[in-house]
mmCIF file of C-alpha atoms in Angstrom:
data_model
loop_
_atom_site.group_PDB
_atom_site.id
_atom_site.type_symbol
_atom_site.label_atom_id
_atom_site.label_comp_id
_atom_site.label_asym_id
_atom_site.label_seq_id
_atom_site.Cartn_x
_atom_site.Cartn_y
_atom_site.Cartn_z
ATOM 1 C CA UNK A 10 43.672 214.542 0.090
ATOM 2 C CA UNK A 11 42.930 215.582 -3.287
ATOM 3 C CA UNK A 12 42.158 212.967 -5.533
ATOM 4 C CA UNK A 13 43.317 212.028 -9.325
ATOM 5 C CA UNK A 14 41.837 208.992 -11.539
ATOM 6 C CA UNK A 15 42.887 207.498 -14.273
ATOM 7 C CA UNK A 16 40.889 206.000 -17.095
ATOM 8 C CA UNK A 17 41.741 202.843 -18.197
ATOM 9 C CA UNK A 18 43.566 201.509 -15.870
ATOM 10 C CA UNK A 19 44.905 198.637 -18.176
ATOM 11 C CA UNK A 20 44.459 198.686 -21.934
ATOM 12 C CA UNK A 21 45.282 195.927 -24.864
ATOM 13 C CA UNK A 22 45.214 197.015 -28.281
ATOM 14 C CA UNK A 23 46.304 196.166 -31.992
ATOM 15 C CA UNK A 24 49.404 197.481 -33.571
ATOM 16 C CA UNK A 25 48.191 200.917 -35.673
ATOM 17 C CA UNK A 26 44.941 201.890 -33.417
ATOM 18 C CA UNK A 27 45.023 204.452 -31.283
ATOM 19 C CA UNK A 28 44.257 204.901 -27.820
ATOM 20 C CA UNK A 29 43.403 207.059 -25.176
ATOM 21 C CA UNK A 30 43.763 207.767 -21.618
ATOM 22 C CA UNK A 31 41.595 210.181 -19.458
ATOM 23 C CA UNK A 32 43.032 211.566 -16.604
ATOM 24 C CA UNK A 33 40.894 213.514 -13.975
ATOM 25 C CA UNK A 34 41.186 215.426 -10.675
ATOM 26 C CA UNK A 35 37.677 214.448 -8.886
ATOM 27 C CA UNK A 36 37.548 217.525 -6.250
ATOM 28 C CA UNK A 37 39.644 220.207 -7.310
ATOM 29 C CA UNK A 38 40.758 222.019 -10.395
ATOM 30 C CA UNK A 39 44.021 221.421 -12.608
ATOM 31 C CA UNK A 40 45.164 223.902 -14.904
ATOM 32 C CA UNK A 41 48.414 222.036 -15.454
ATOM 33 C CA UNK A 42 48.471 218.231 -15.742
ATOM 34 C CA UNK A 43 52.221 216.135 -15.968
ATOM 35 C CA UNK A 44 52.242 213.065 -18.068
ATOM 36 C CA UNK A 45 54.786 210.541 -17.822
ATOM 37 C CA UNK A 46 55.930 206.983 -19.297
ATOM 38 C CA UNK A 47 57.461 204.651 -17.194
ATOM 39 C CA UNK A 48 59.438 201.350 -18.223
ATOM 40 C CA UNK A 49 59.526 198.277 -16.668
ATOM 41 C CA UNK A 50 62.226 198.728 -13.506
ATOM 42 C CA UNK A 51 62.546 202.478 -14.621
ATOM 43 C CA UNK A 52 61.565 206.110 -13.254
ATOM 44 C CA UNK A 53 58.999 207.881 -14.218
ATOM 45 C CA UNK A 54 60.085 210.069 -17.590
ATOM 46 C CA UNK A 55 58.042 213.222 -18.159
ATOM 47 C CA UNK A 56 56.253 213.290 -21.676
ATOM 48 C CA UNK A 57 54.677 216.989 -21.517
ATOM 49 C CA UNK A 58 52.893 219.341 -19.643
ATOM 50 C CA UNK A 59 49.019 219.748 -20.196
ATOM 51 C CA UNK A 60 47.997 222.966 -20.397
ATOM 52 C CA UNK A 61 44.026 224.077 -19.933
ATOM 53 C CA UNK A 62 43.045 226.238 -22.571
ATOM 54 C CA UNK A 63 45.567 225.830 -24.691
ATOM 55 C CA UNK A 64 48.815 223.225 -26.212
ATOM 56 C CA UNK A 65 50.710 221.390 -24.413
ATOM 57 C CA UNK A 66 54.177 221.554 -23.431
ATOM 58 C CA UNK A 67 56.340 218.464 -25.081
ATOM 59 C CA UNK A 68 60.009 217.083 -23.426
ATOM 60 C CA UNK A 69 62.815 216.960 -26.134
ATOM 61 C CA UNK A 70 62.479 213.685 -28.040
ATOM 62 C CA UNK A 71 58.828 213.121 -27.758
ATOM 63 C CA UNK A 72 56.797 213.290 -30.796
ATOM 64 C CA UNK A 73 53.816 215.487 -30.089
ATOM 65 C CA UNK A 74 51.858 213.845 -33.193
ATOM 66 C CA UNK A 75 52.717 210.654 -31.975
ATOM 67 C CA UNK A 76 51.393 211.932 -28.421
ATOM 68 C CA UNK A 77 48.071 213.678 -28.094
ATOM 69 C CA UNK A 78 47.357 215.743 -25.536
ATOM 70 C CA UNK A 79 44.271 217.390 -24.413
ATOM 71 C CA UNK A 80 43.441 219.753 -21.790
ATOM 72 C CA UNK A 81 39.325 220.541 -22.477
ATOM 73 C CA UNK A 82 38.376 221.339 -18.936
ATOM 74 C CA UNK A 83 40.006 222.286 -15.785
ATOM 75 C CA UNK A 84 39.238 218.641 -14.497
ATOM 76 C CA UNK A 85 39.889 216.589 -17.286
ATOM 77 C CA UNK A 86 43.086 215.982 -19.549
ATOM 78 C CA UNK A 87 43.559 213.101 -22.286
ATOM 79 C CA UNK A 88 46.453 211.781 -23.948
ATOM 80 C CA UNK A 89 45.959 209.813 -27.334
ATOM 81 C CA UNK A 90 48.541 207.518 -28.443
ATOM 82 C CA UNK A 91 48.516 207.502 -32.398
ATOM 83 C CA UNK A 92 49.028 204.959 -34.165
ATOM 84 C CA UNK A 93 50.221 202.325 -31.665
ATOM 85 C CA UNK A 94 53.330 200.442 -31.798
ATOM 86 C CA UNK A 95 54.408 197.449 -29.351
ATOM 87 C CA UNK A 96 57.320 199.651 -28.647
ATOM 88 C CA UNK A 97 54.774 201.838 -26.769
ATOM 89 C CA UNK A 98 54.194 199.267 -24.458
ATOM 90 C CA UNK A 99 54.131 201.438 -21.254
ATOM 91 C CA UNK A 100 52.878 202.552 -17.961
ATOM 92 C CA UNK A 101 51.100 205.763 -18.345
ATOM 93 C CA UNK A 102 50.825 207.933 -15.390
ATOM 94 C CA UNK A 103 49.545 211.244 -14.925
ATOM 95 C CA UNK A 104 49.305 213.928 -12.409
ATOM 96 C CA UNK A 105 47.710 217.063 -11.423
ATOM 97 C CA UNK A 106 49.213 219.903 -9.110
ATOM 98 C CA UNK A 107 46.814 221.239 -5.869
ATOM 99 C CA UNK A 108 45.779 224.700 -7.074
ATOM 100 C CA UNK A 109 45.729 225.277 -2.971
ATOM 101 C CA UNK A 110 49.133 223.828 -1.533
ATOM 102 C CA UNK A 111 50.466 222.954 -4.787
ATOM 103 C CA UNK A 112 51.427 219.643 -4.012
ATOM 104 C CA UNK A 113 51.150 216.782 -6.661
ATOM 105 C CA UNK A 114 48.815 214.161 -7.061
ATOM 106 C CA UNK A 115 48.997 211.654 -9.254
ATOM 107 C CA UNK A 116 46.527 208.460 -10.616
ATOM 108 C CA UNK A 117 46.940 204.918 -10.287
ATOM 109 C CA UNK A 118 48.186 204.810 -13.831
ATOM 110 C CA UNK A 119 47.611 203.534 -17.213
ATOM 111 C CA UNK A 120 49.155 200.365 -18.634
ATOM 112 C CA UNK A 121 49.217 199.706 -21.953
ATOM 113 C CA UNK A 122 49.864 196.988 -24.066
ATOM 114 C CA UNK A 123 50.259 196.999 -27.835
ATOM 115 C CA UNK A 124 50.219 193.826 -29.997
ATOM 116 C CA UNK B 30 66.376 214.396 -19.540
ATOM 117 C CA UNK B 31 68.009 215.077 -16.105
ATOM 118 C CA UNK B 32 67.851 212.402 -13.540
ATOM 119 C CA UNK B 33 68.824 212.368 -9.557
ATOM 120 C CA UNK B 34 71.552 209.476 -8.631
ATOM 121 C CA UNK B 35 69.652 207.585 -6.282
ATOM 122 C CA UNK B 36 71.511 204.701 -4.075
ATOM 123 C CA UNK B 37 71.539 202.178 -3.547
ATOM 124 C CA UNK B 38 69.078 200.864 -6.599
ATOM 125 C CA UNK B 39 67.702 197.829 -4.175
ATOM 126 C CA UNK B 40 67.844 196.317 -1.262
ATOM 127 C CA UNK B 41 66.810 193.462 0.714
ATOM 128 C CA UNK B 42 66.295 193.273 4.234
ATOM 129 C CA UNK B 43 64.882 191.294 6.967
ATOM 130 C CA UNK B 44 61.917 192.587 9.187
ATOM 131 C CA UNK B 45 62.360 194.957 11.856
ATOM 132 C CA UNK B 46 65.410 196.198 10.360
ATOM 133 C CA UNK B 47 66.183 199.788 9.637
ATOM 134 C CA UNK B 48 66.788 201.270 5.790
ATOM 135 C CA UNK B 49 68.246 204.175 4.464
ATOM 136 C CA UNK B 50 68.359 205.416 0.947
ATOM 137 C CA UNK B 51 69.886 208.807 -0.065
ATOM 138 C CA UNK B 52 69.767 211.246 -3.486
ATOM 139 C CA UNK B 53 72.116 213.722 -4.814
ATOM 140 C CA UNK B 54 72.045 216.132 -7.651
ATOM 141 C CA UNK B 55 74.865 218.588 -9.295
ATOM 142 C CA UNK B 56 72.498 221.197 -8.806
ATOM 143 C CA UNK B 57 70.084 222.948 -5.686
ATOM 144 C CA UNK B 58 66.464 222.226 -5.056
ATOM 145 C CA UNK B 59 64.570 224.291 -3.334
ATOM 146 C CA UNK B 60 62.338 221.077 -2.365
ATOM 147 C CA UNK B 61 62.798 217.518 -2.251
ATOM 148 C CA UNK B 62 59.817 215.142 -2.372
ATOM 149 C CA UNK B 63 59.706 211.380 -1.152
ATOM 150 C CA UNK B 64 57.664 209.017 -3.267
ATOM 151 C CA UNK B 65 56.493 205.501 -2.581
ATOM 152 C CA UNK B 66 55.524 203.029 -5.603
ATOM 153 C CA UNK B 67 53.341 200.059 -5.060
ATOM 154 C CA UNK B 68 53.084 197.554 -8.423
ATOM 155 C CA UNK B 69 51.192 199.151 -10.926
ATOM 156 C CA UNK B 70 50.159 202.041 -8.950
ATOM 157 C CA UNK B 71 51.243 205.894 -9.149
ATOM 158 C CA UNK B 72 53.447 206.995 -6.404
ATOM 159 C CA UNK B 73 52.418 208.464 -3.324
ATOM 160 C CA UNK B 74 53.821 211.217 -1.870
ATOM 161 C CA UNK B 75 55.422 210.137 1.662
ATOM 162 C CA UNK B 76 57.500 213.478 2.727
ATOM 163 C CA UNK B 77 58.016 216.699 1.405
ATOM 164 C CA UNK B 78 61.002 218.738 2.375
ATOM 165 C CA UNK B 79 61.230 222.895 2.038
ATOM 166 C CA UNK B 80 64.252 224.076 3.730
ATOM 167 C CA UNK B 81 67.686 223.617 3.696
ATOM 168 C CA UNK B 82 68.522 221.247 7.087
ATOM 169 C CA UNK B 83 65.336 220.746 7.422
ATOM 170 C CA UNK B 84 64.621 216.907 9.133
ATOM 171 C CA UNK B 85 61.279 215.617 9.209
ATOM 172 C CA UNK B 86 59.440 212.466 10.291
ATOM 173 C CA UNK B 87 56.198 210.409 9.169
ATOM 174 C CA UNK B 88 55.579 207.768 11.190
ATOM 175 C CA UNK B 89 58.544 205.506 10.744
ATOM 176 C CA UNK B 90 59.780 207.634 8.221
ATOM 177 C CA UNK B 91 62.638 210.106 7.944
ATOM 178 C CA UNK B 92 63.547 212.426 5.575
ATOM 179 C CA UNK B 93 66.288 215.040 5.998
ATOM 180 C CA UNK B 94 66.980 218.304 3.027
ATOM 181 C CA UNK B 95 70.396 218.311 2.798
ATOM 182 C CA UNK B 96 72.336 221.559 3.678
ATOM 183 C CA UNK B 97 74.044 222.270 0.166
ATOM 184 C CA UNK B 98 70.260 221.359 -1.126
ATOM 185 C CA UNK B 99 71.899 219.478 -3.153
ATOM 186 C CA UNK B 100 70.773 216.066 -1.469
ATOM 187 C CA UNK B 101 68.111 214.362 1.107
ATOM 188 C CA UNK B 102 68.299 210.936 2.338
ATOM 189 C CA UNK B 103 65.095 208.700 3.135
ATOM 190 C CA UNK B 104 65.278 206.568 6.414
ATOM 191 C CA UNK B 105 62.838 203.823 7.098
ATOM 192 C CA UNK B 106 63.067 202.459 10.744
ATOM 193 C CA UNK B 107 61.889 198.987 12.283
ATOM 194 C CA UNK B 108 61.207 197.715 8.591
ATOM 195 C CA UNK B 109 56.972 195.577 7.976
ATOM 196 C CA UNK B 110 56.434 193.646 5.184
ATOM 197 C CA UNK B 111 54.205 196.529 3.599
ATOM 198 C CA UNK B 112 56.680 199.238 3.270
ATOM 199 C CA UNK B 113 57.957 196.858 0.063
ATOM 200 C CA UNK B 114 57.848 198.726 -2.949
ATOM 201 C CA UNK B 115 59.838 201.583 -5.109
ATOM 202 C CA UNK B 116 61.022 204.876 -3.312
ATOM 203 C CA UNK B 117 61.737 207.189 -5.445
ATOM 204 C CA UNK B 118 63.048 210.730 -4.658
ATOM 205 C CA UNK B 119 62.569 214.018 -6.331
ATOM 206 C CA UNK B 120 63.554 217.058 -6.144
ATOM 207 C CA UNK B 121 61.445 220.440 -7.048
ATOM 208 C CA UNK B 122 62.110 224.149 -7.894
ATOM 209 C CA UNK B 123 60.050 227.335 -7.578
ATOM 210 C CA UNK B 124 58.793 228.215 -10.954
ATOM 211 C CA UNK B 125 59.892 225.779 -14.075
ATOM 212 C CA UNK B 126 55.982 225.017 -13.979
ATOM 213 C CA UNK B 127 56.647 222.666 -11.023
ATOM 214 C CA UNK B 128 58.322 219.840 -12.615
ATOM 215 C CA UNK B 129 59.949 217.111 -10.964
ATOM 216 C CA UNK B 130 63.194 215.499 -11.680
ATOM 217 C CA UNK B 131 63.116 211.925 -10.219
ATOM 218 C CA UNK B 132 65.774 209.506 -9.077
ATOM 219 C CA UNK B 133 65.787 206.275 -10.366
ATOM 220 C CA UNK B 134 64.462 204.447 -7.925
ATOM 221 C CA UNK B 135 65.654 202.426 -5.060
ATOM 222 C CA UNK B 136 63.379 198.744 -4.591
ATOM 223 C CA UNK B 137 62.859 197.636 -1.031
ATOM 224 C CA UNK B 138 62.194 194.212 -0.602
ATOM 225 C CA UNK B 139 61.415 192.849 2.873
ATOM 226 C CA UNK B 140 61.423 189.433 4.503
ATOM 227 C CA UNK B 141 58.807 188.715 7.385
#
C-alpha cells in the first residue's frame, strides 16, 4: 500500500525554538495532506488541511502563526511549530489521501517534547 | 470540533475471547473507517465500510455500516495478544475535502 513517512519521529527542544516536521508520501502524489495533534489517551484532533500550491486550511481555534504549514511539492508537506511552548508537548501525525482509491494513509508520527 | 461517541472507552479481556466495540453519530456518513493504533505509531486502517448494511470481514475482524448510517460496530473474534492497542472509528463524507471525524477511542488490552 501506499506509503507515508514522517520526519522526526521524536523531537526534544527548548522552550521558544521552533521546530519542524516533514511529512512525505514515498510513491504517490498528495495534493492534500491532514495534520493532526493527539494528547496523551486522546483522539486524533485535526489541525489543518495542507494544500499544494497554495495555504492551508486551519480548524477553529488553531493559531495558523503559531502553526506553519507548508505544502512545496506534491510529495512533501511541513509543519513548523513557532515558538515552542511545553504546552505543545504533542504527538504529531500526518496523513496523505491516495490520489487513486482515495483512501488515507498516514505516518508513524511525530512526538514532540518541549522543555 | 465534532467527535463520534465511541463505547466502551477500554476493555480488558482474556485470550481467545471475542470483543466488540460500536460508534454512533447524530448525523449520516456515507463511510465509516476502522483504525488500529499501536504506541506511538499512526493508525492503520483495518476496514472501510461504503454502504448502508453493508457487513464486512478481515481476518478476525468485523465491521458492519449501520442502516441509519448513523453507526458501525467493530467485532474482534478469538482475541491474540497482538490485537492490543487503540481502535478508533471514523466516519467519512463525500466532498468536505475528505475529512475524518474520529471517535475517541476504545483501548483493548489482552491477557495471554
Amino acid at each position: 500500500g501506499a506509503v507515508v513517512s514522517q520526519h522526526p519521529s521524536w523531537v526534544i527542544c527548548k522552550s521558544g525554538t521552533s521546530v519542524k516536521i516533514e511529512c512525505r508520501s514515498l510513491d504517490f502524489q498528495a495534493t492534500t495532506m491532514f495534520w493532526y495533534r493527539q494528547f496523551p489517551k486522546q483522539s486524533l484532533m485535526l489541525m489543518a488541511t495542507s494544500n499544494e500550491g497554495s495555504k492551508a486550511t486551519y480548524e477553529q481555534g488553531v493559531e495558523k502563526d503559531k502553526f506553519l504549514i507548508n505544502h512545496a511539492s506534491l510529495t512533501l508537506s511541513t509543519l513548523t511549530v513557532t515558538s515552542a511552548h511545553p504546552e505543545d508537548s504533542s504527538f504529531y501525525i500526518c496523513s496523505a489521501p491516495s490520489h487513486s482509491t482515495g483512501e488515507l494513509f498516514f505516518g508513524e508520527g511525530s512526538r514532540l517534547t518541549v522543555l | 470540533g465534532q467527535q463520534l461517541n465511541q463505547s466502551p472507552q477500554s476493555m480488558f479481556i482474556q485470550e481467545g475471547e471475542d470483543v466488540s466495540m460500536n460508534c454512533t453519530s447524530s448525523s449520516i456518513f456515507n463511510t465509516w473507517l476502522w483504525y488500529k493504533q499501536d504506541p506511538g505509531e499512526g493508525p492503520v486502517l483495518l476496514i472501510a465500510l461504503y454502504k448502508a448494511g453493508e457487513l464486512t470481514s478481515n481476518g478476525r475482524l468485523t465491521a458492519q455500516f449501520g442502516i441509519t448510517r448513523k453507526d458501525s460496530f467493530l467485532n474482534i473474534s478469538a482475541s491474540i495478544p497482538s490485537d492490543v492497542g487503540i481502535y478508533f472509528c471514523a466516519g467519512q463524507n463525500a466532498g468536505n475535502n475528505r475529512k475524518l471525524i474520529w471517535g475517541l477511542g476504545t483501548s483493548l488490552a489482552v491477557n495471554p
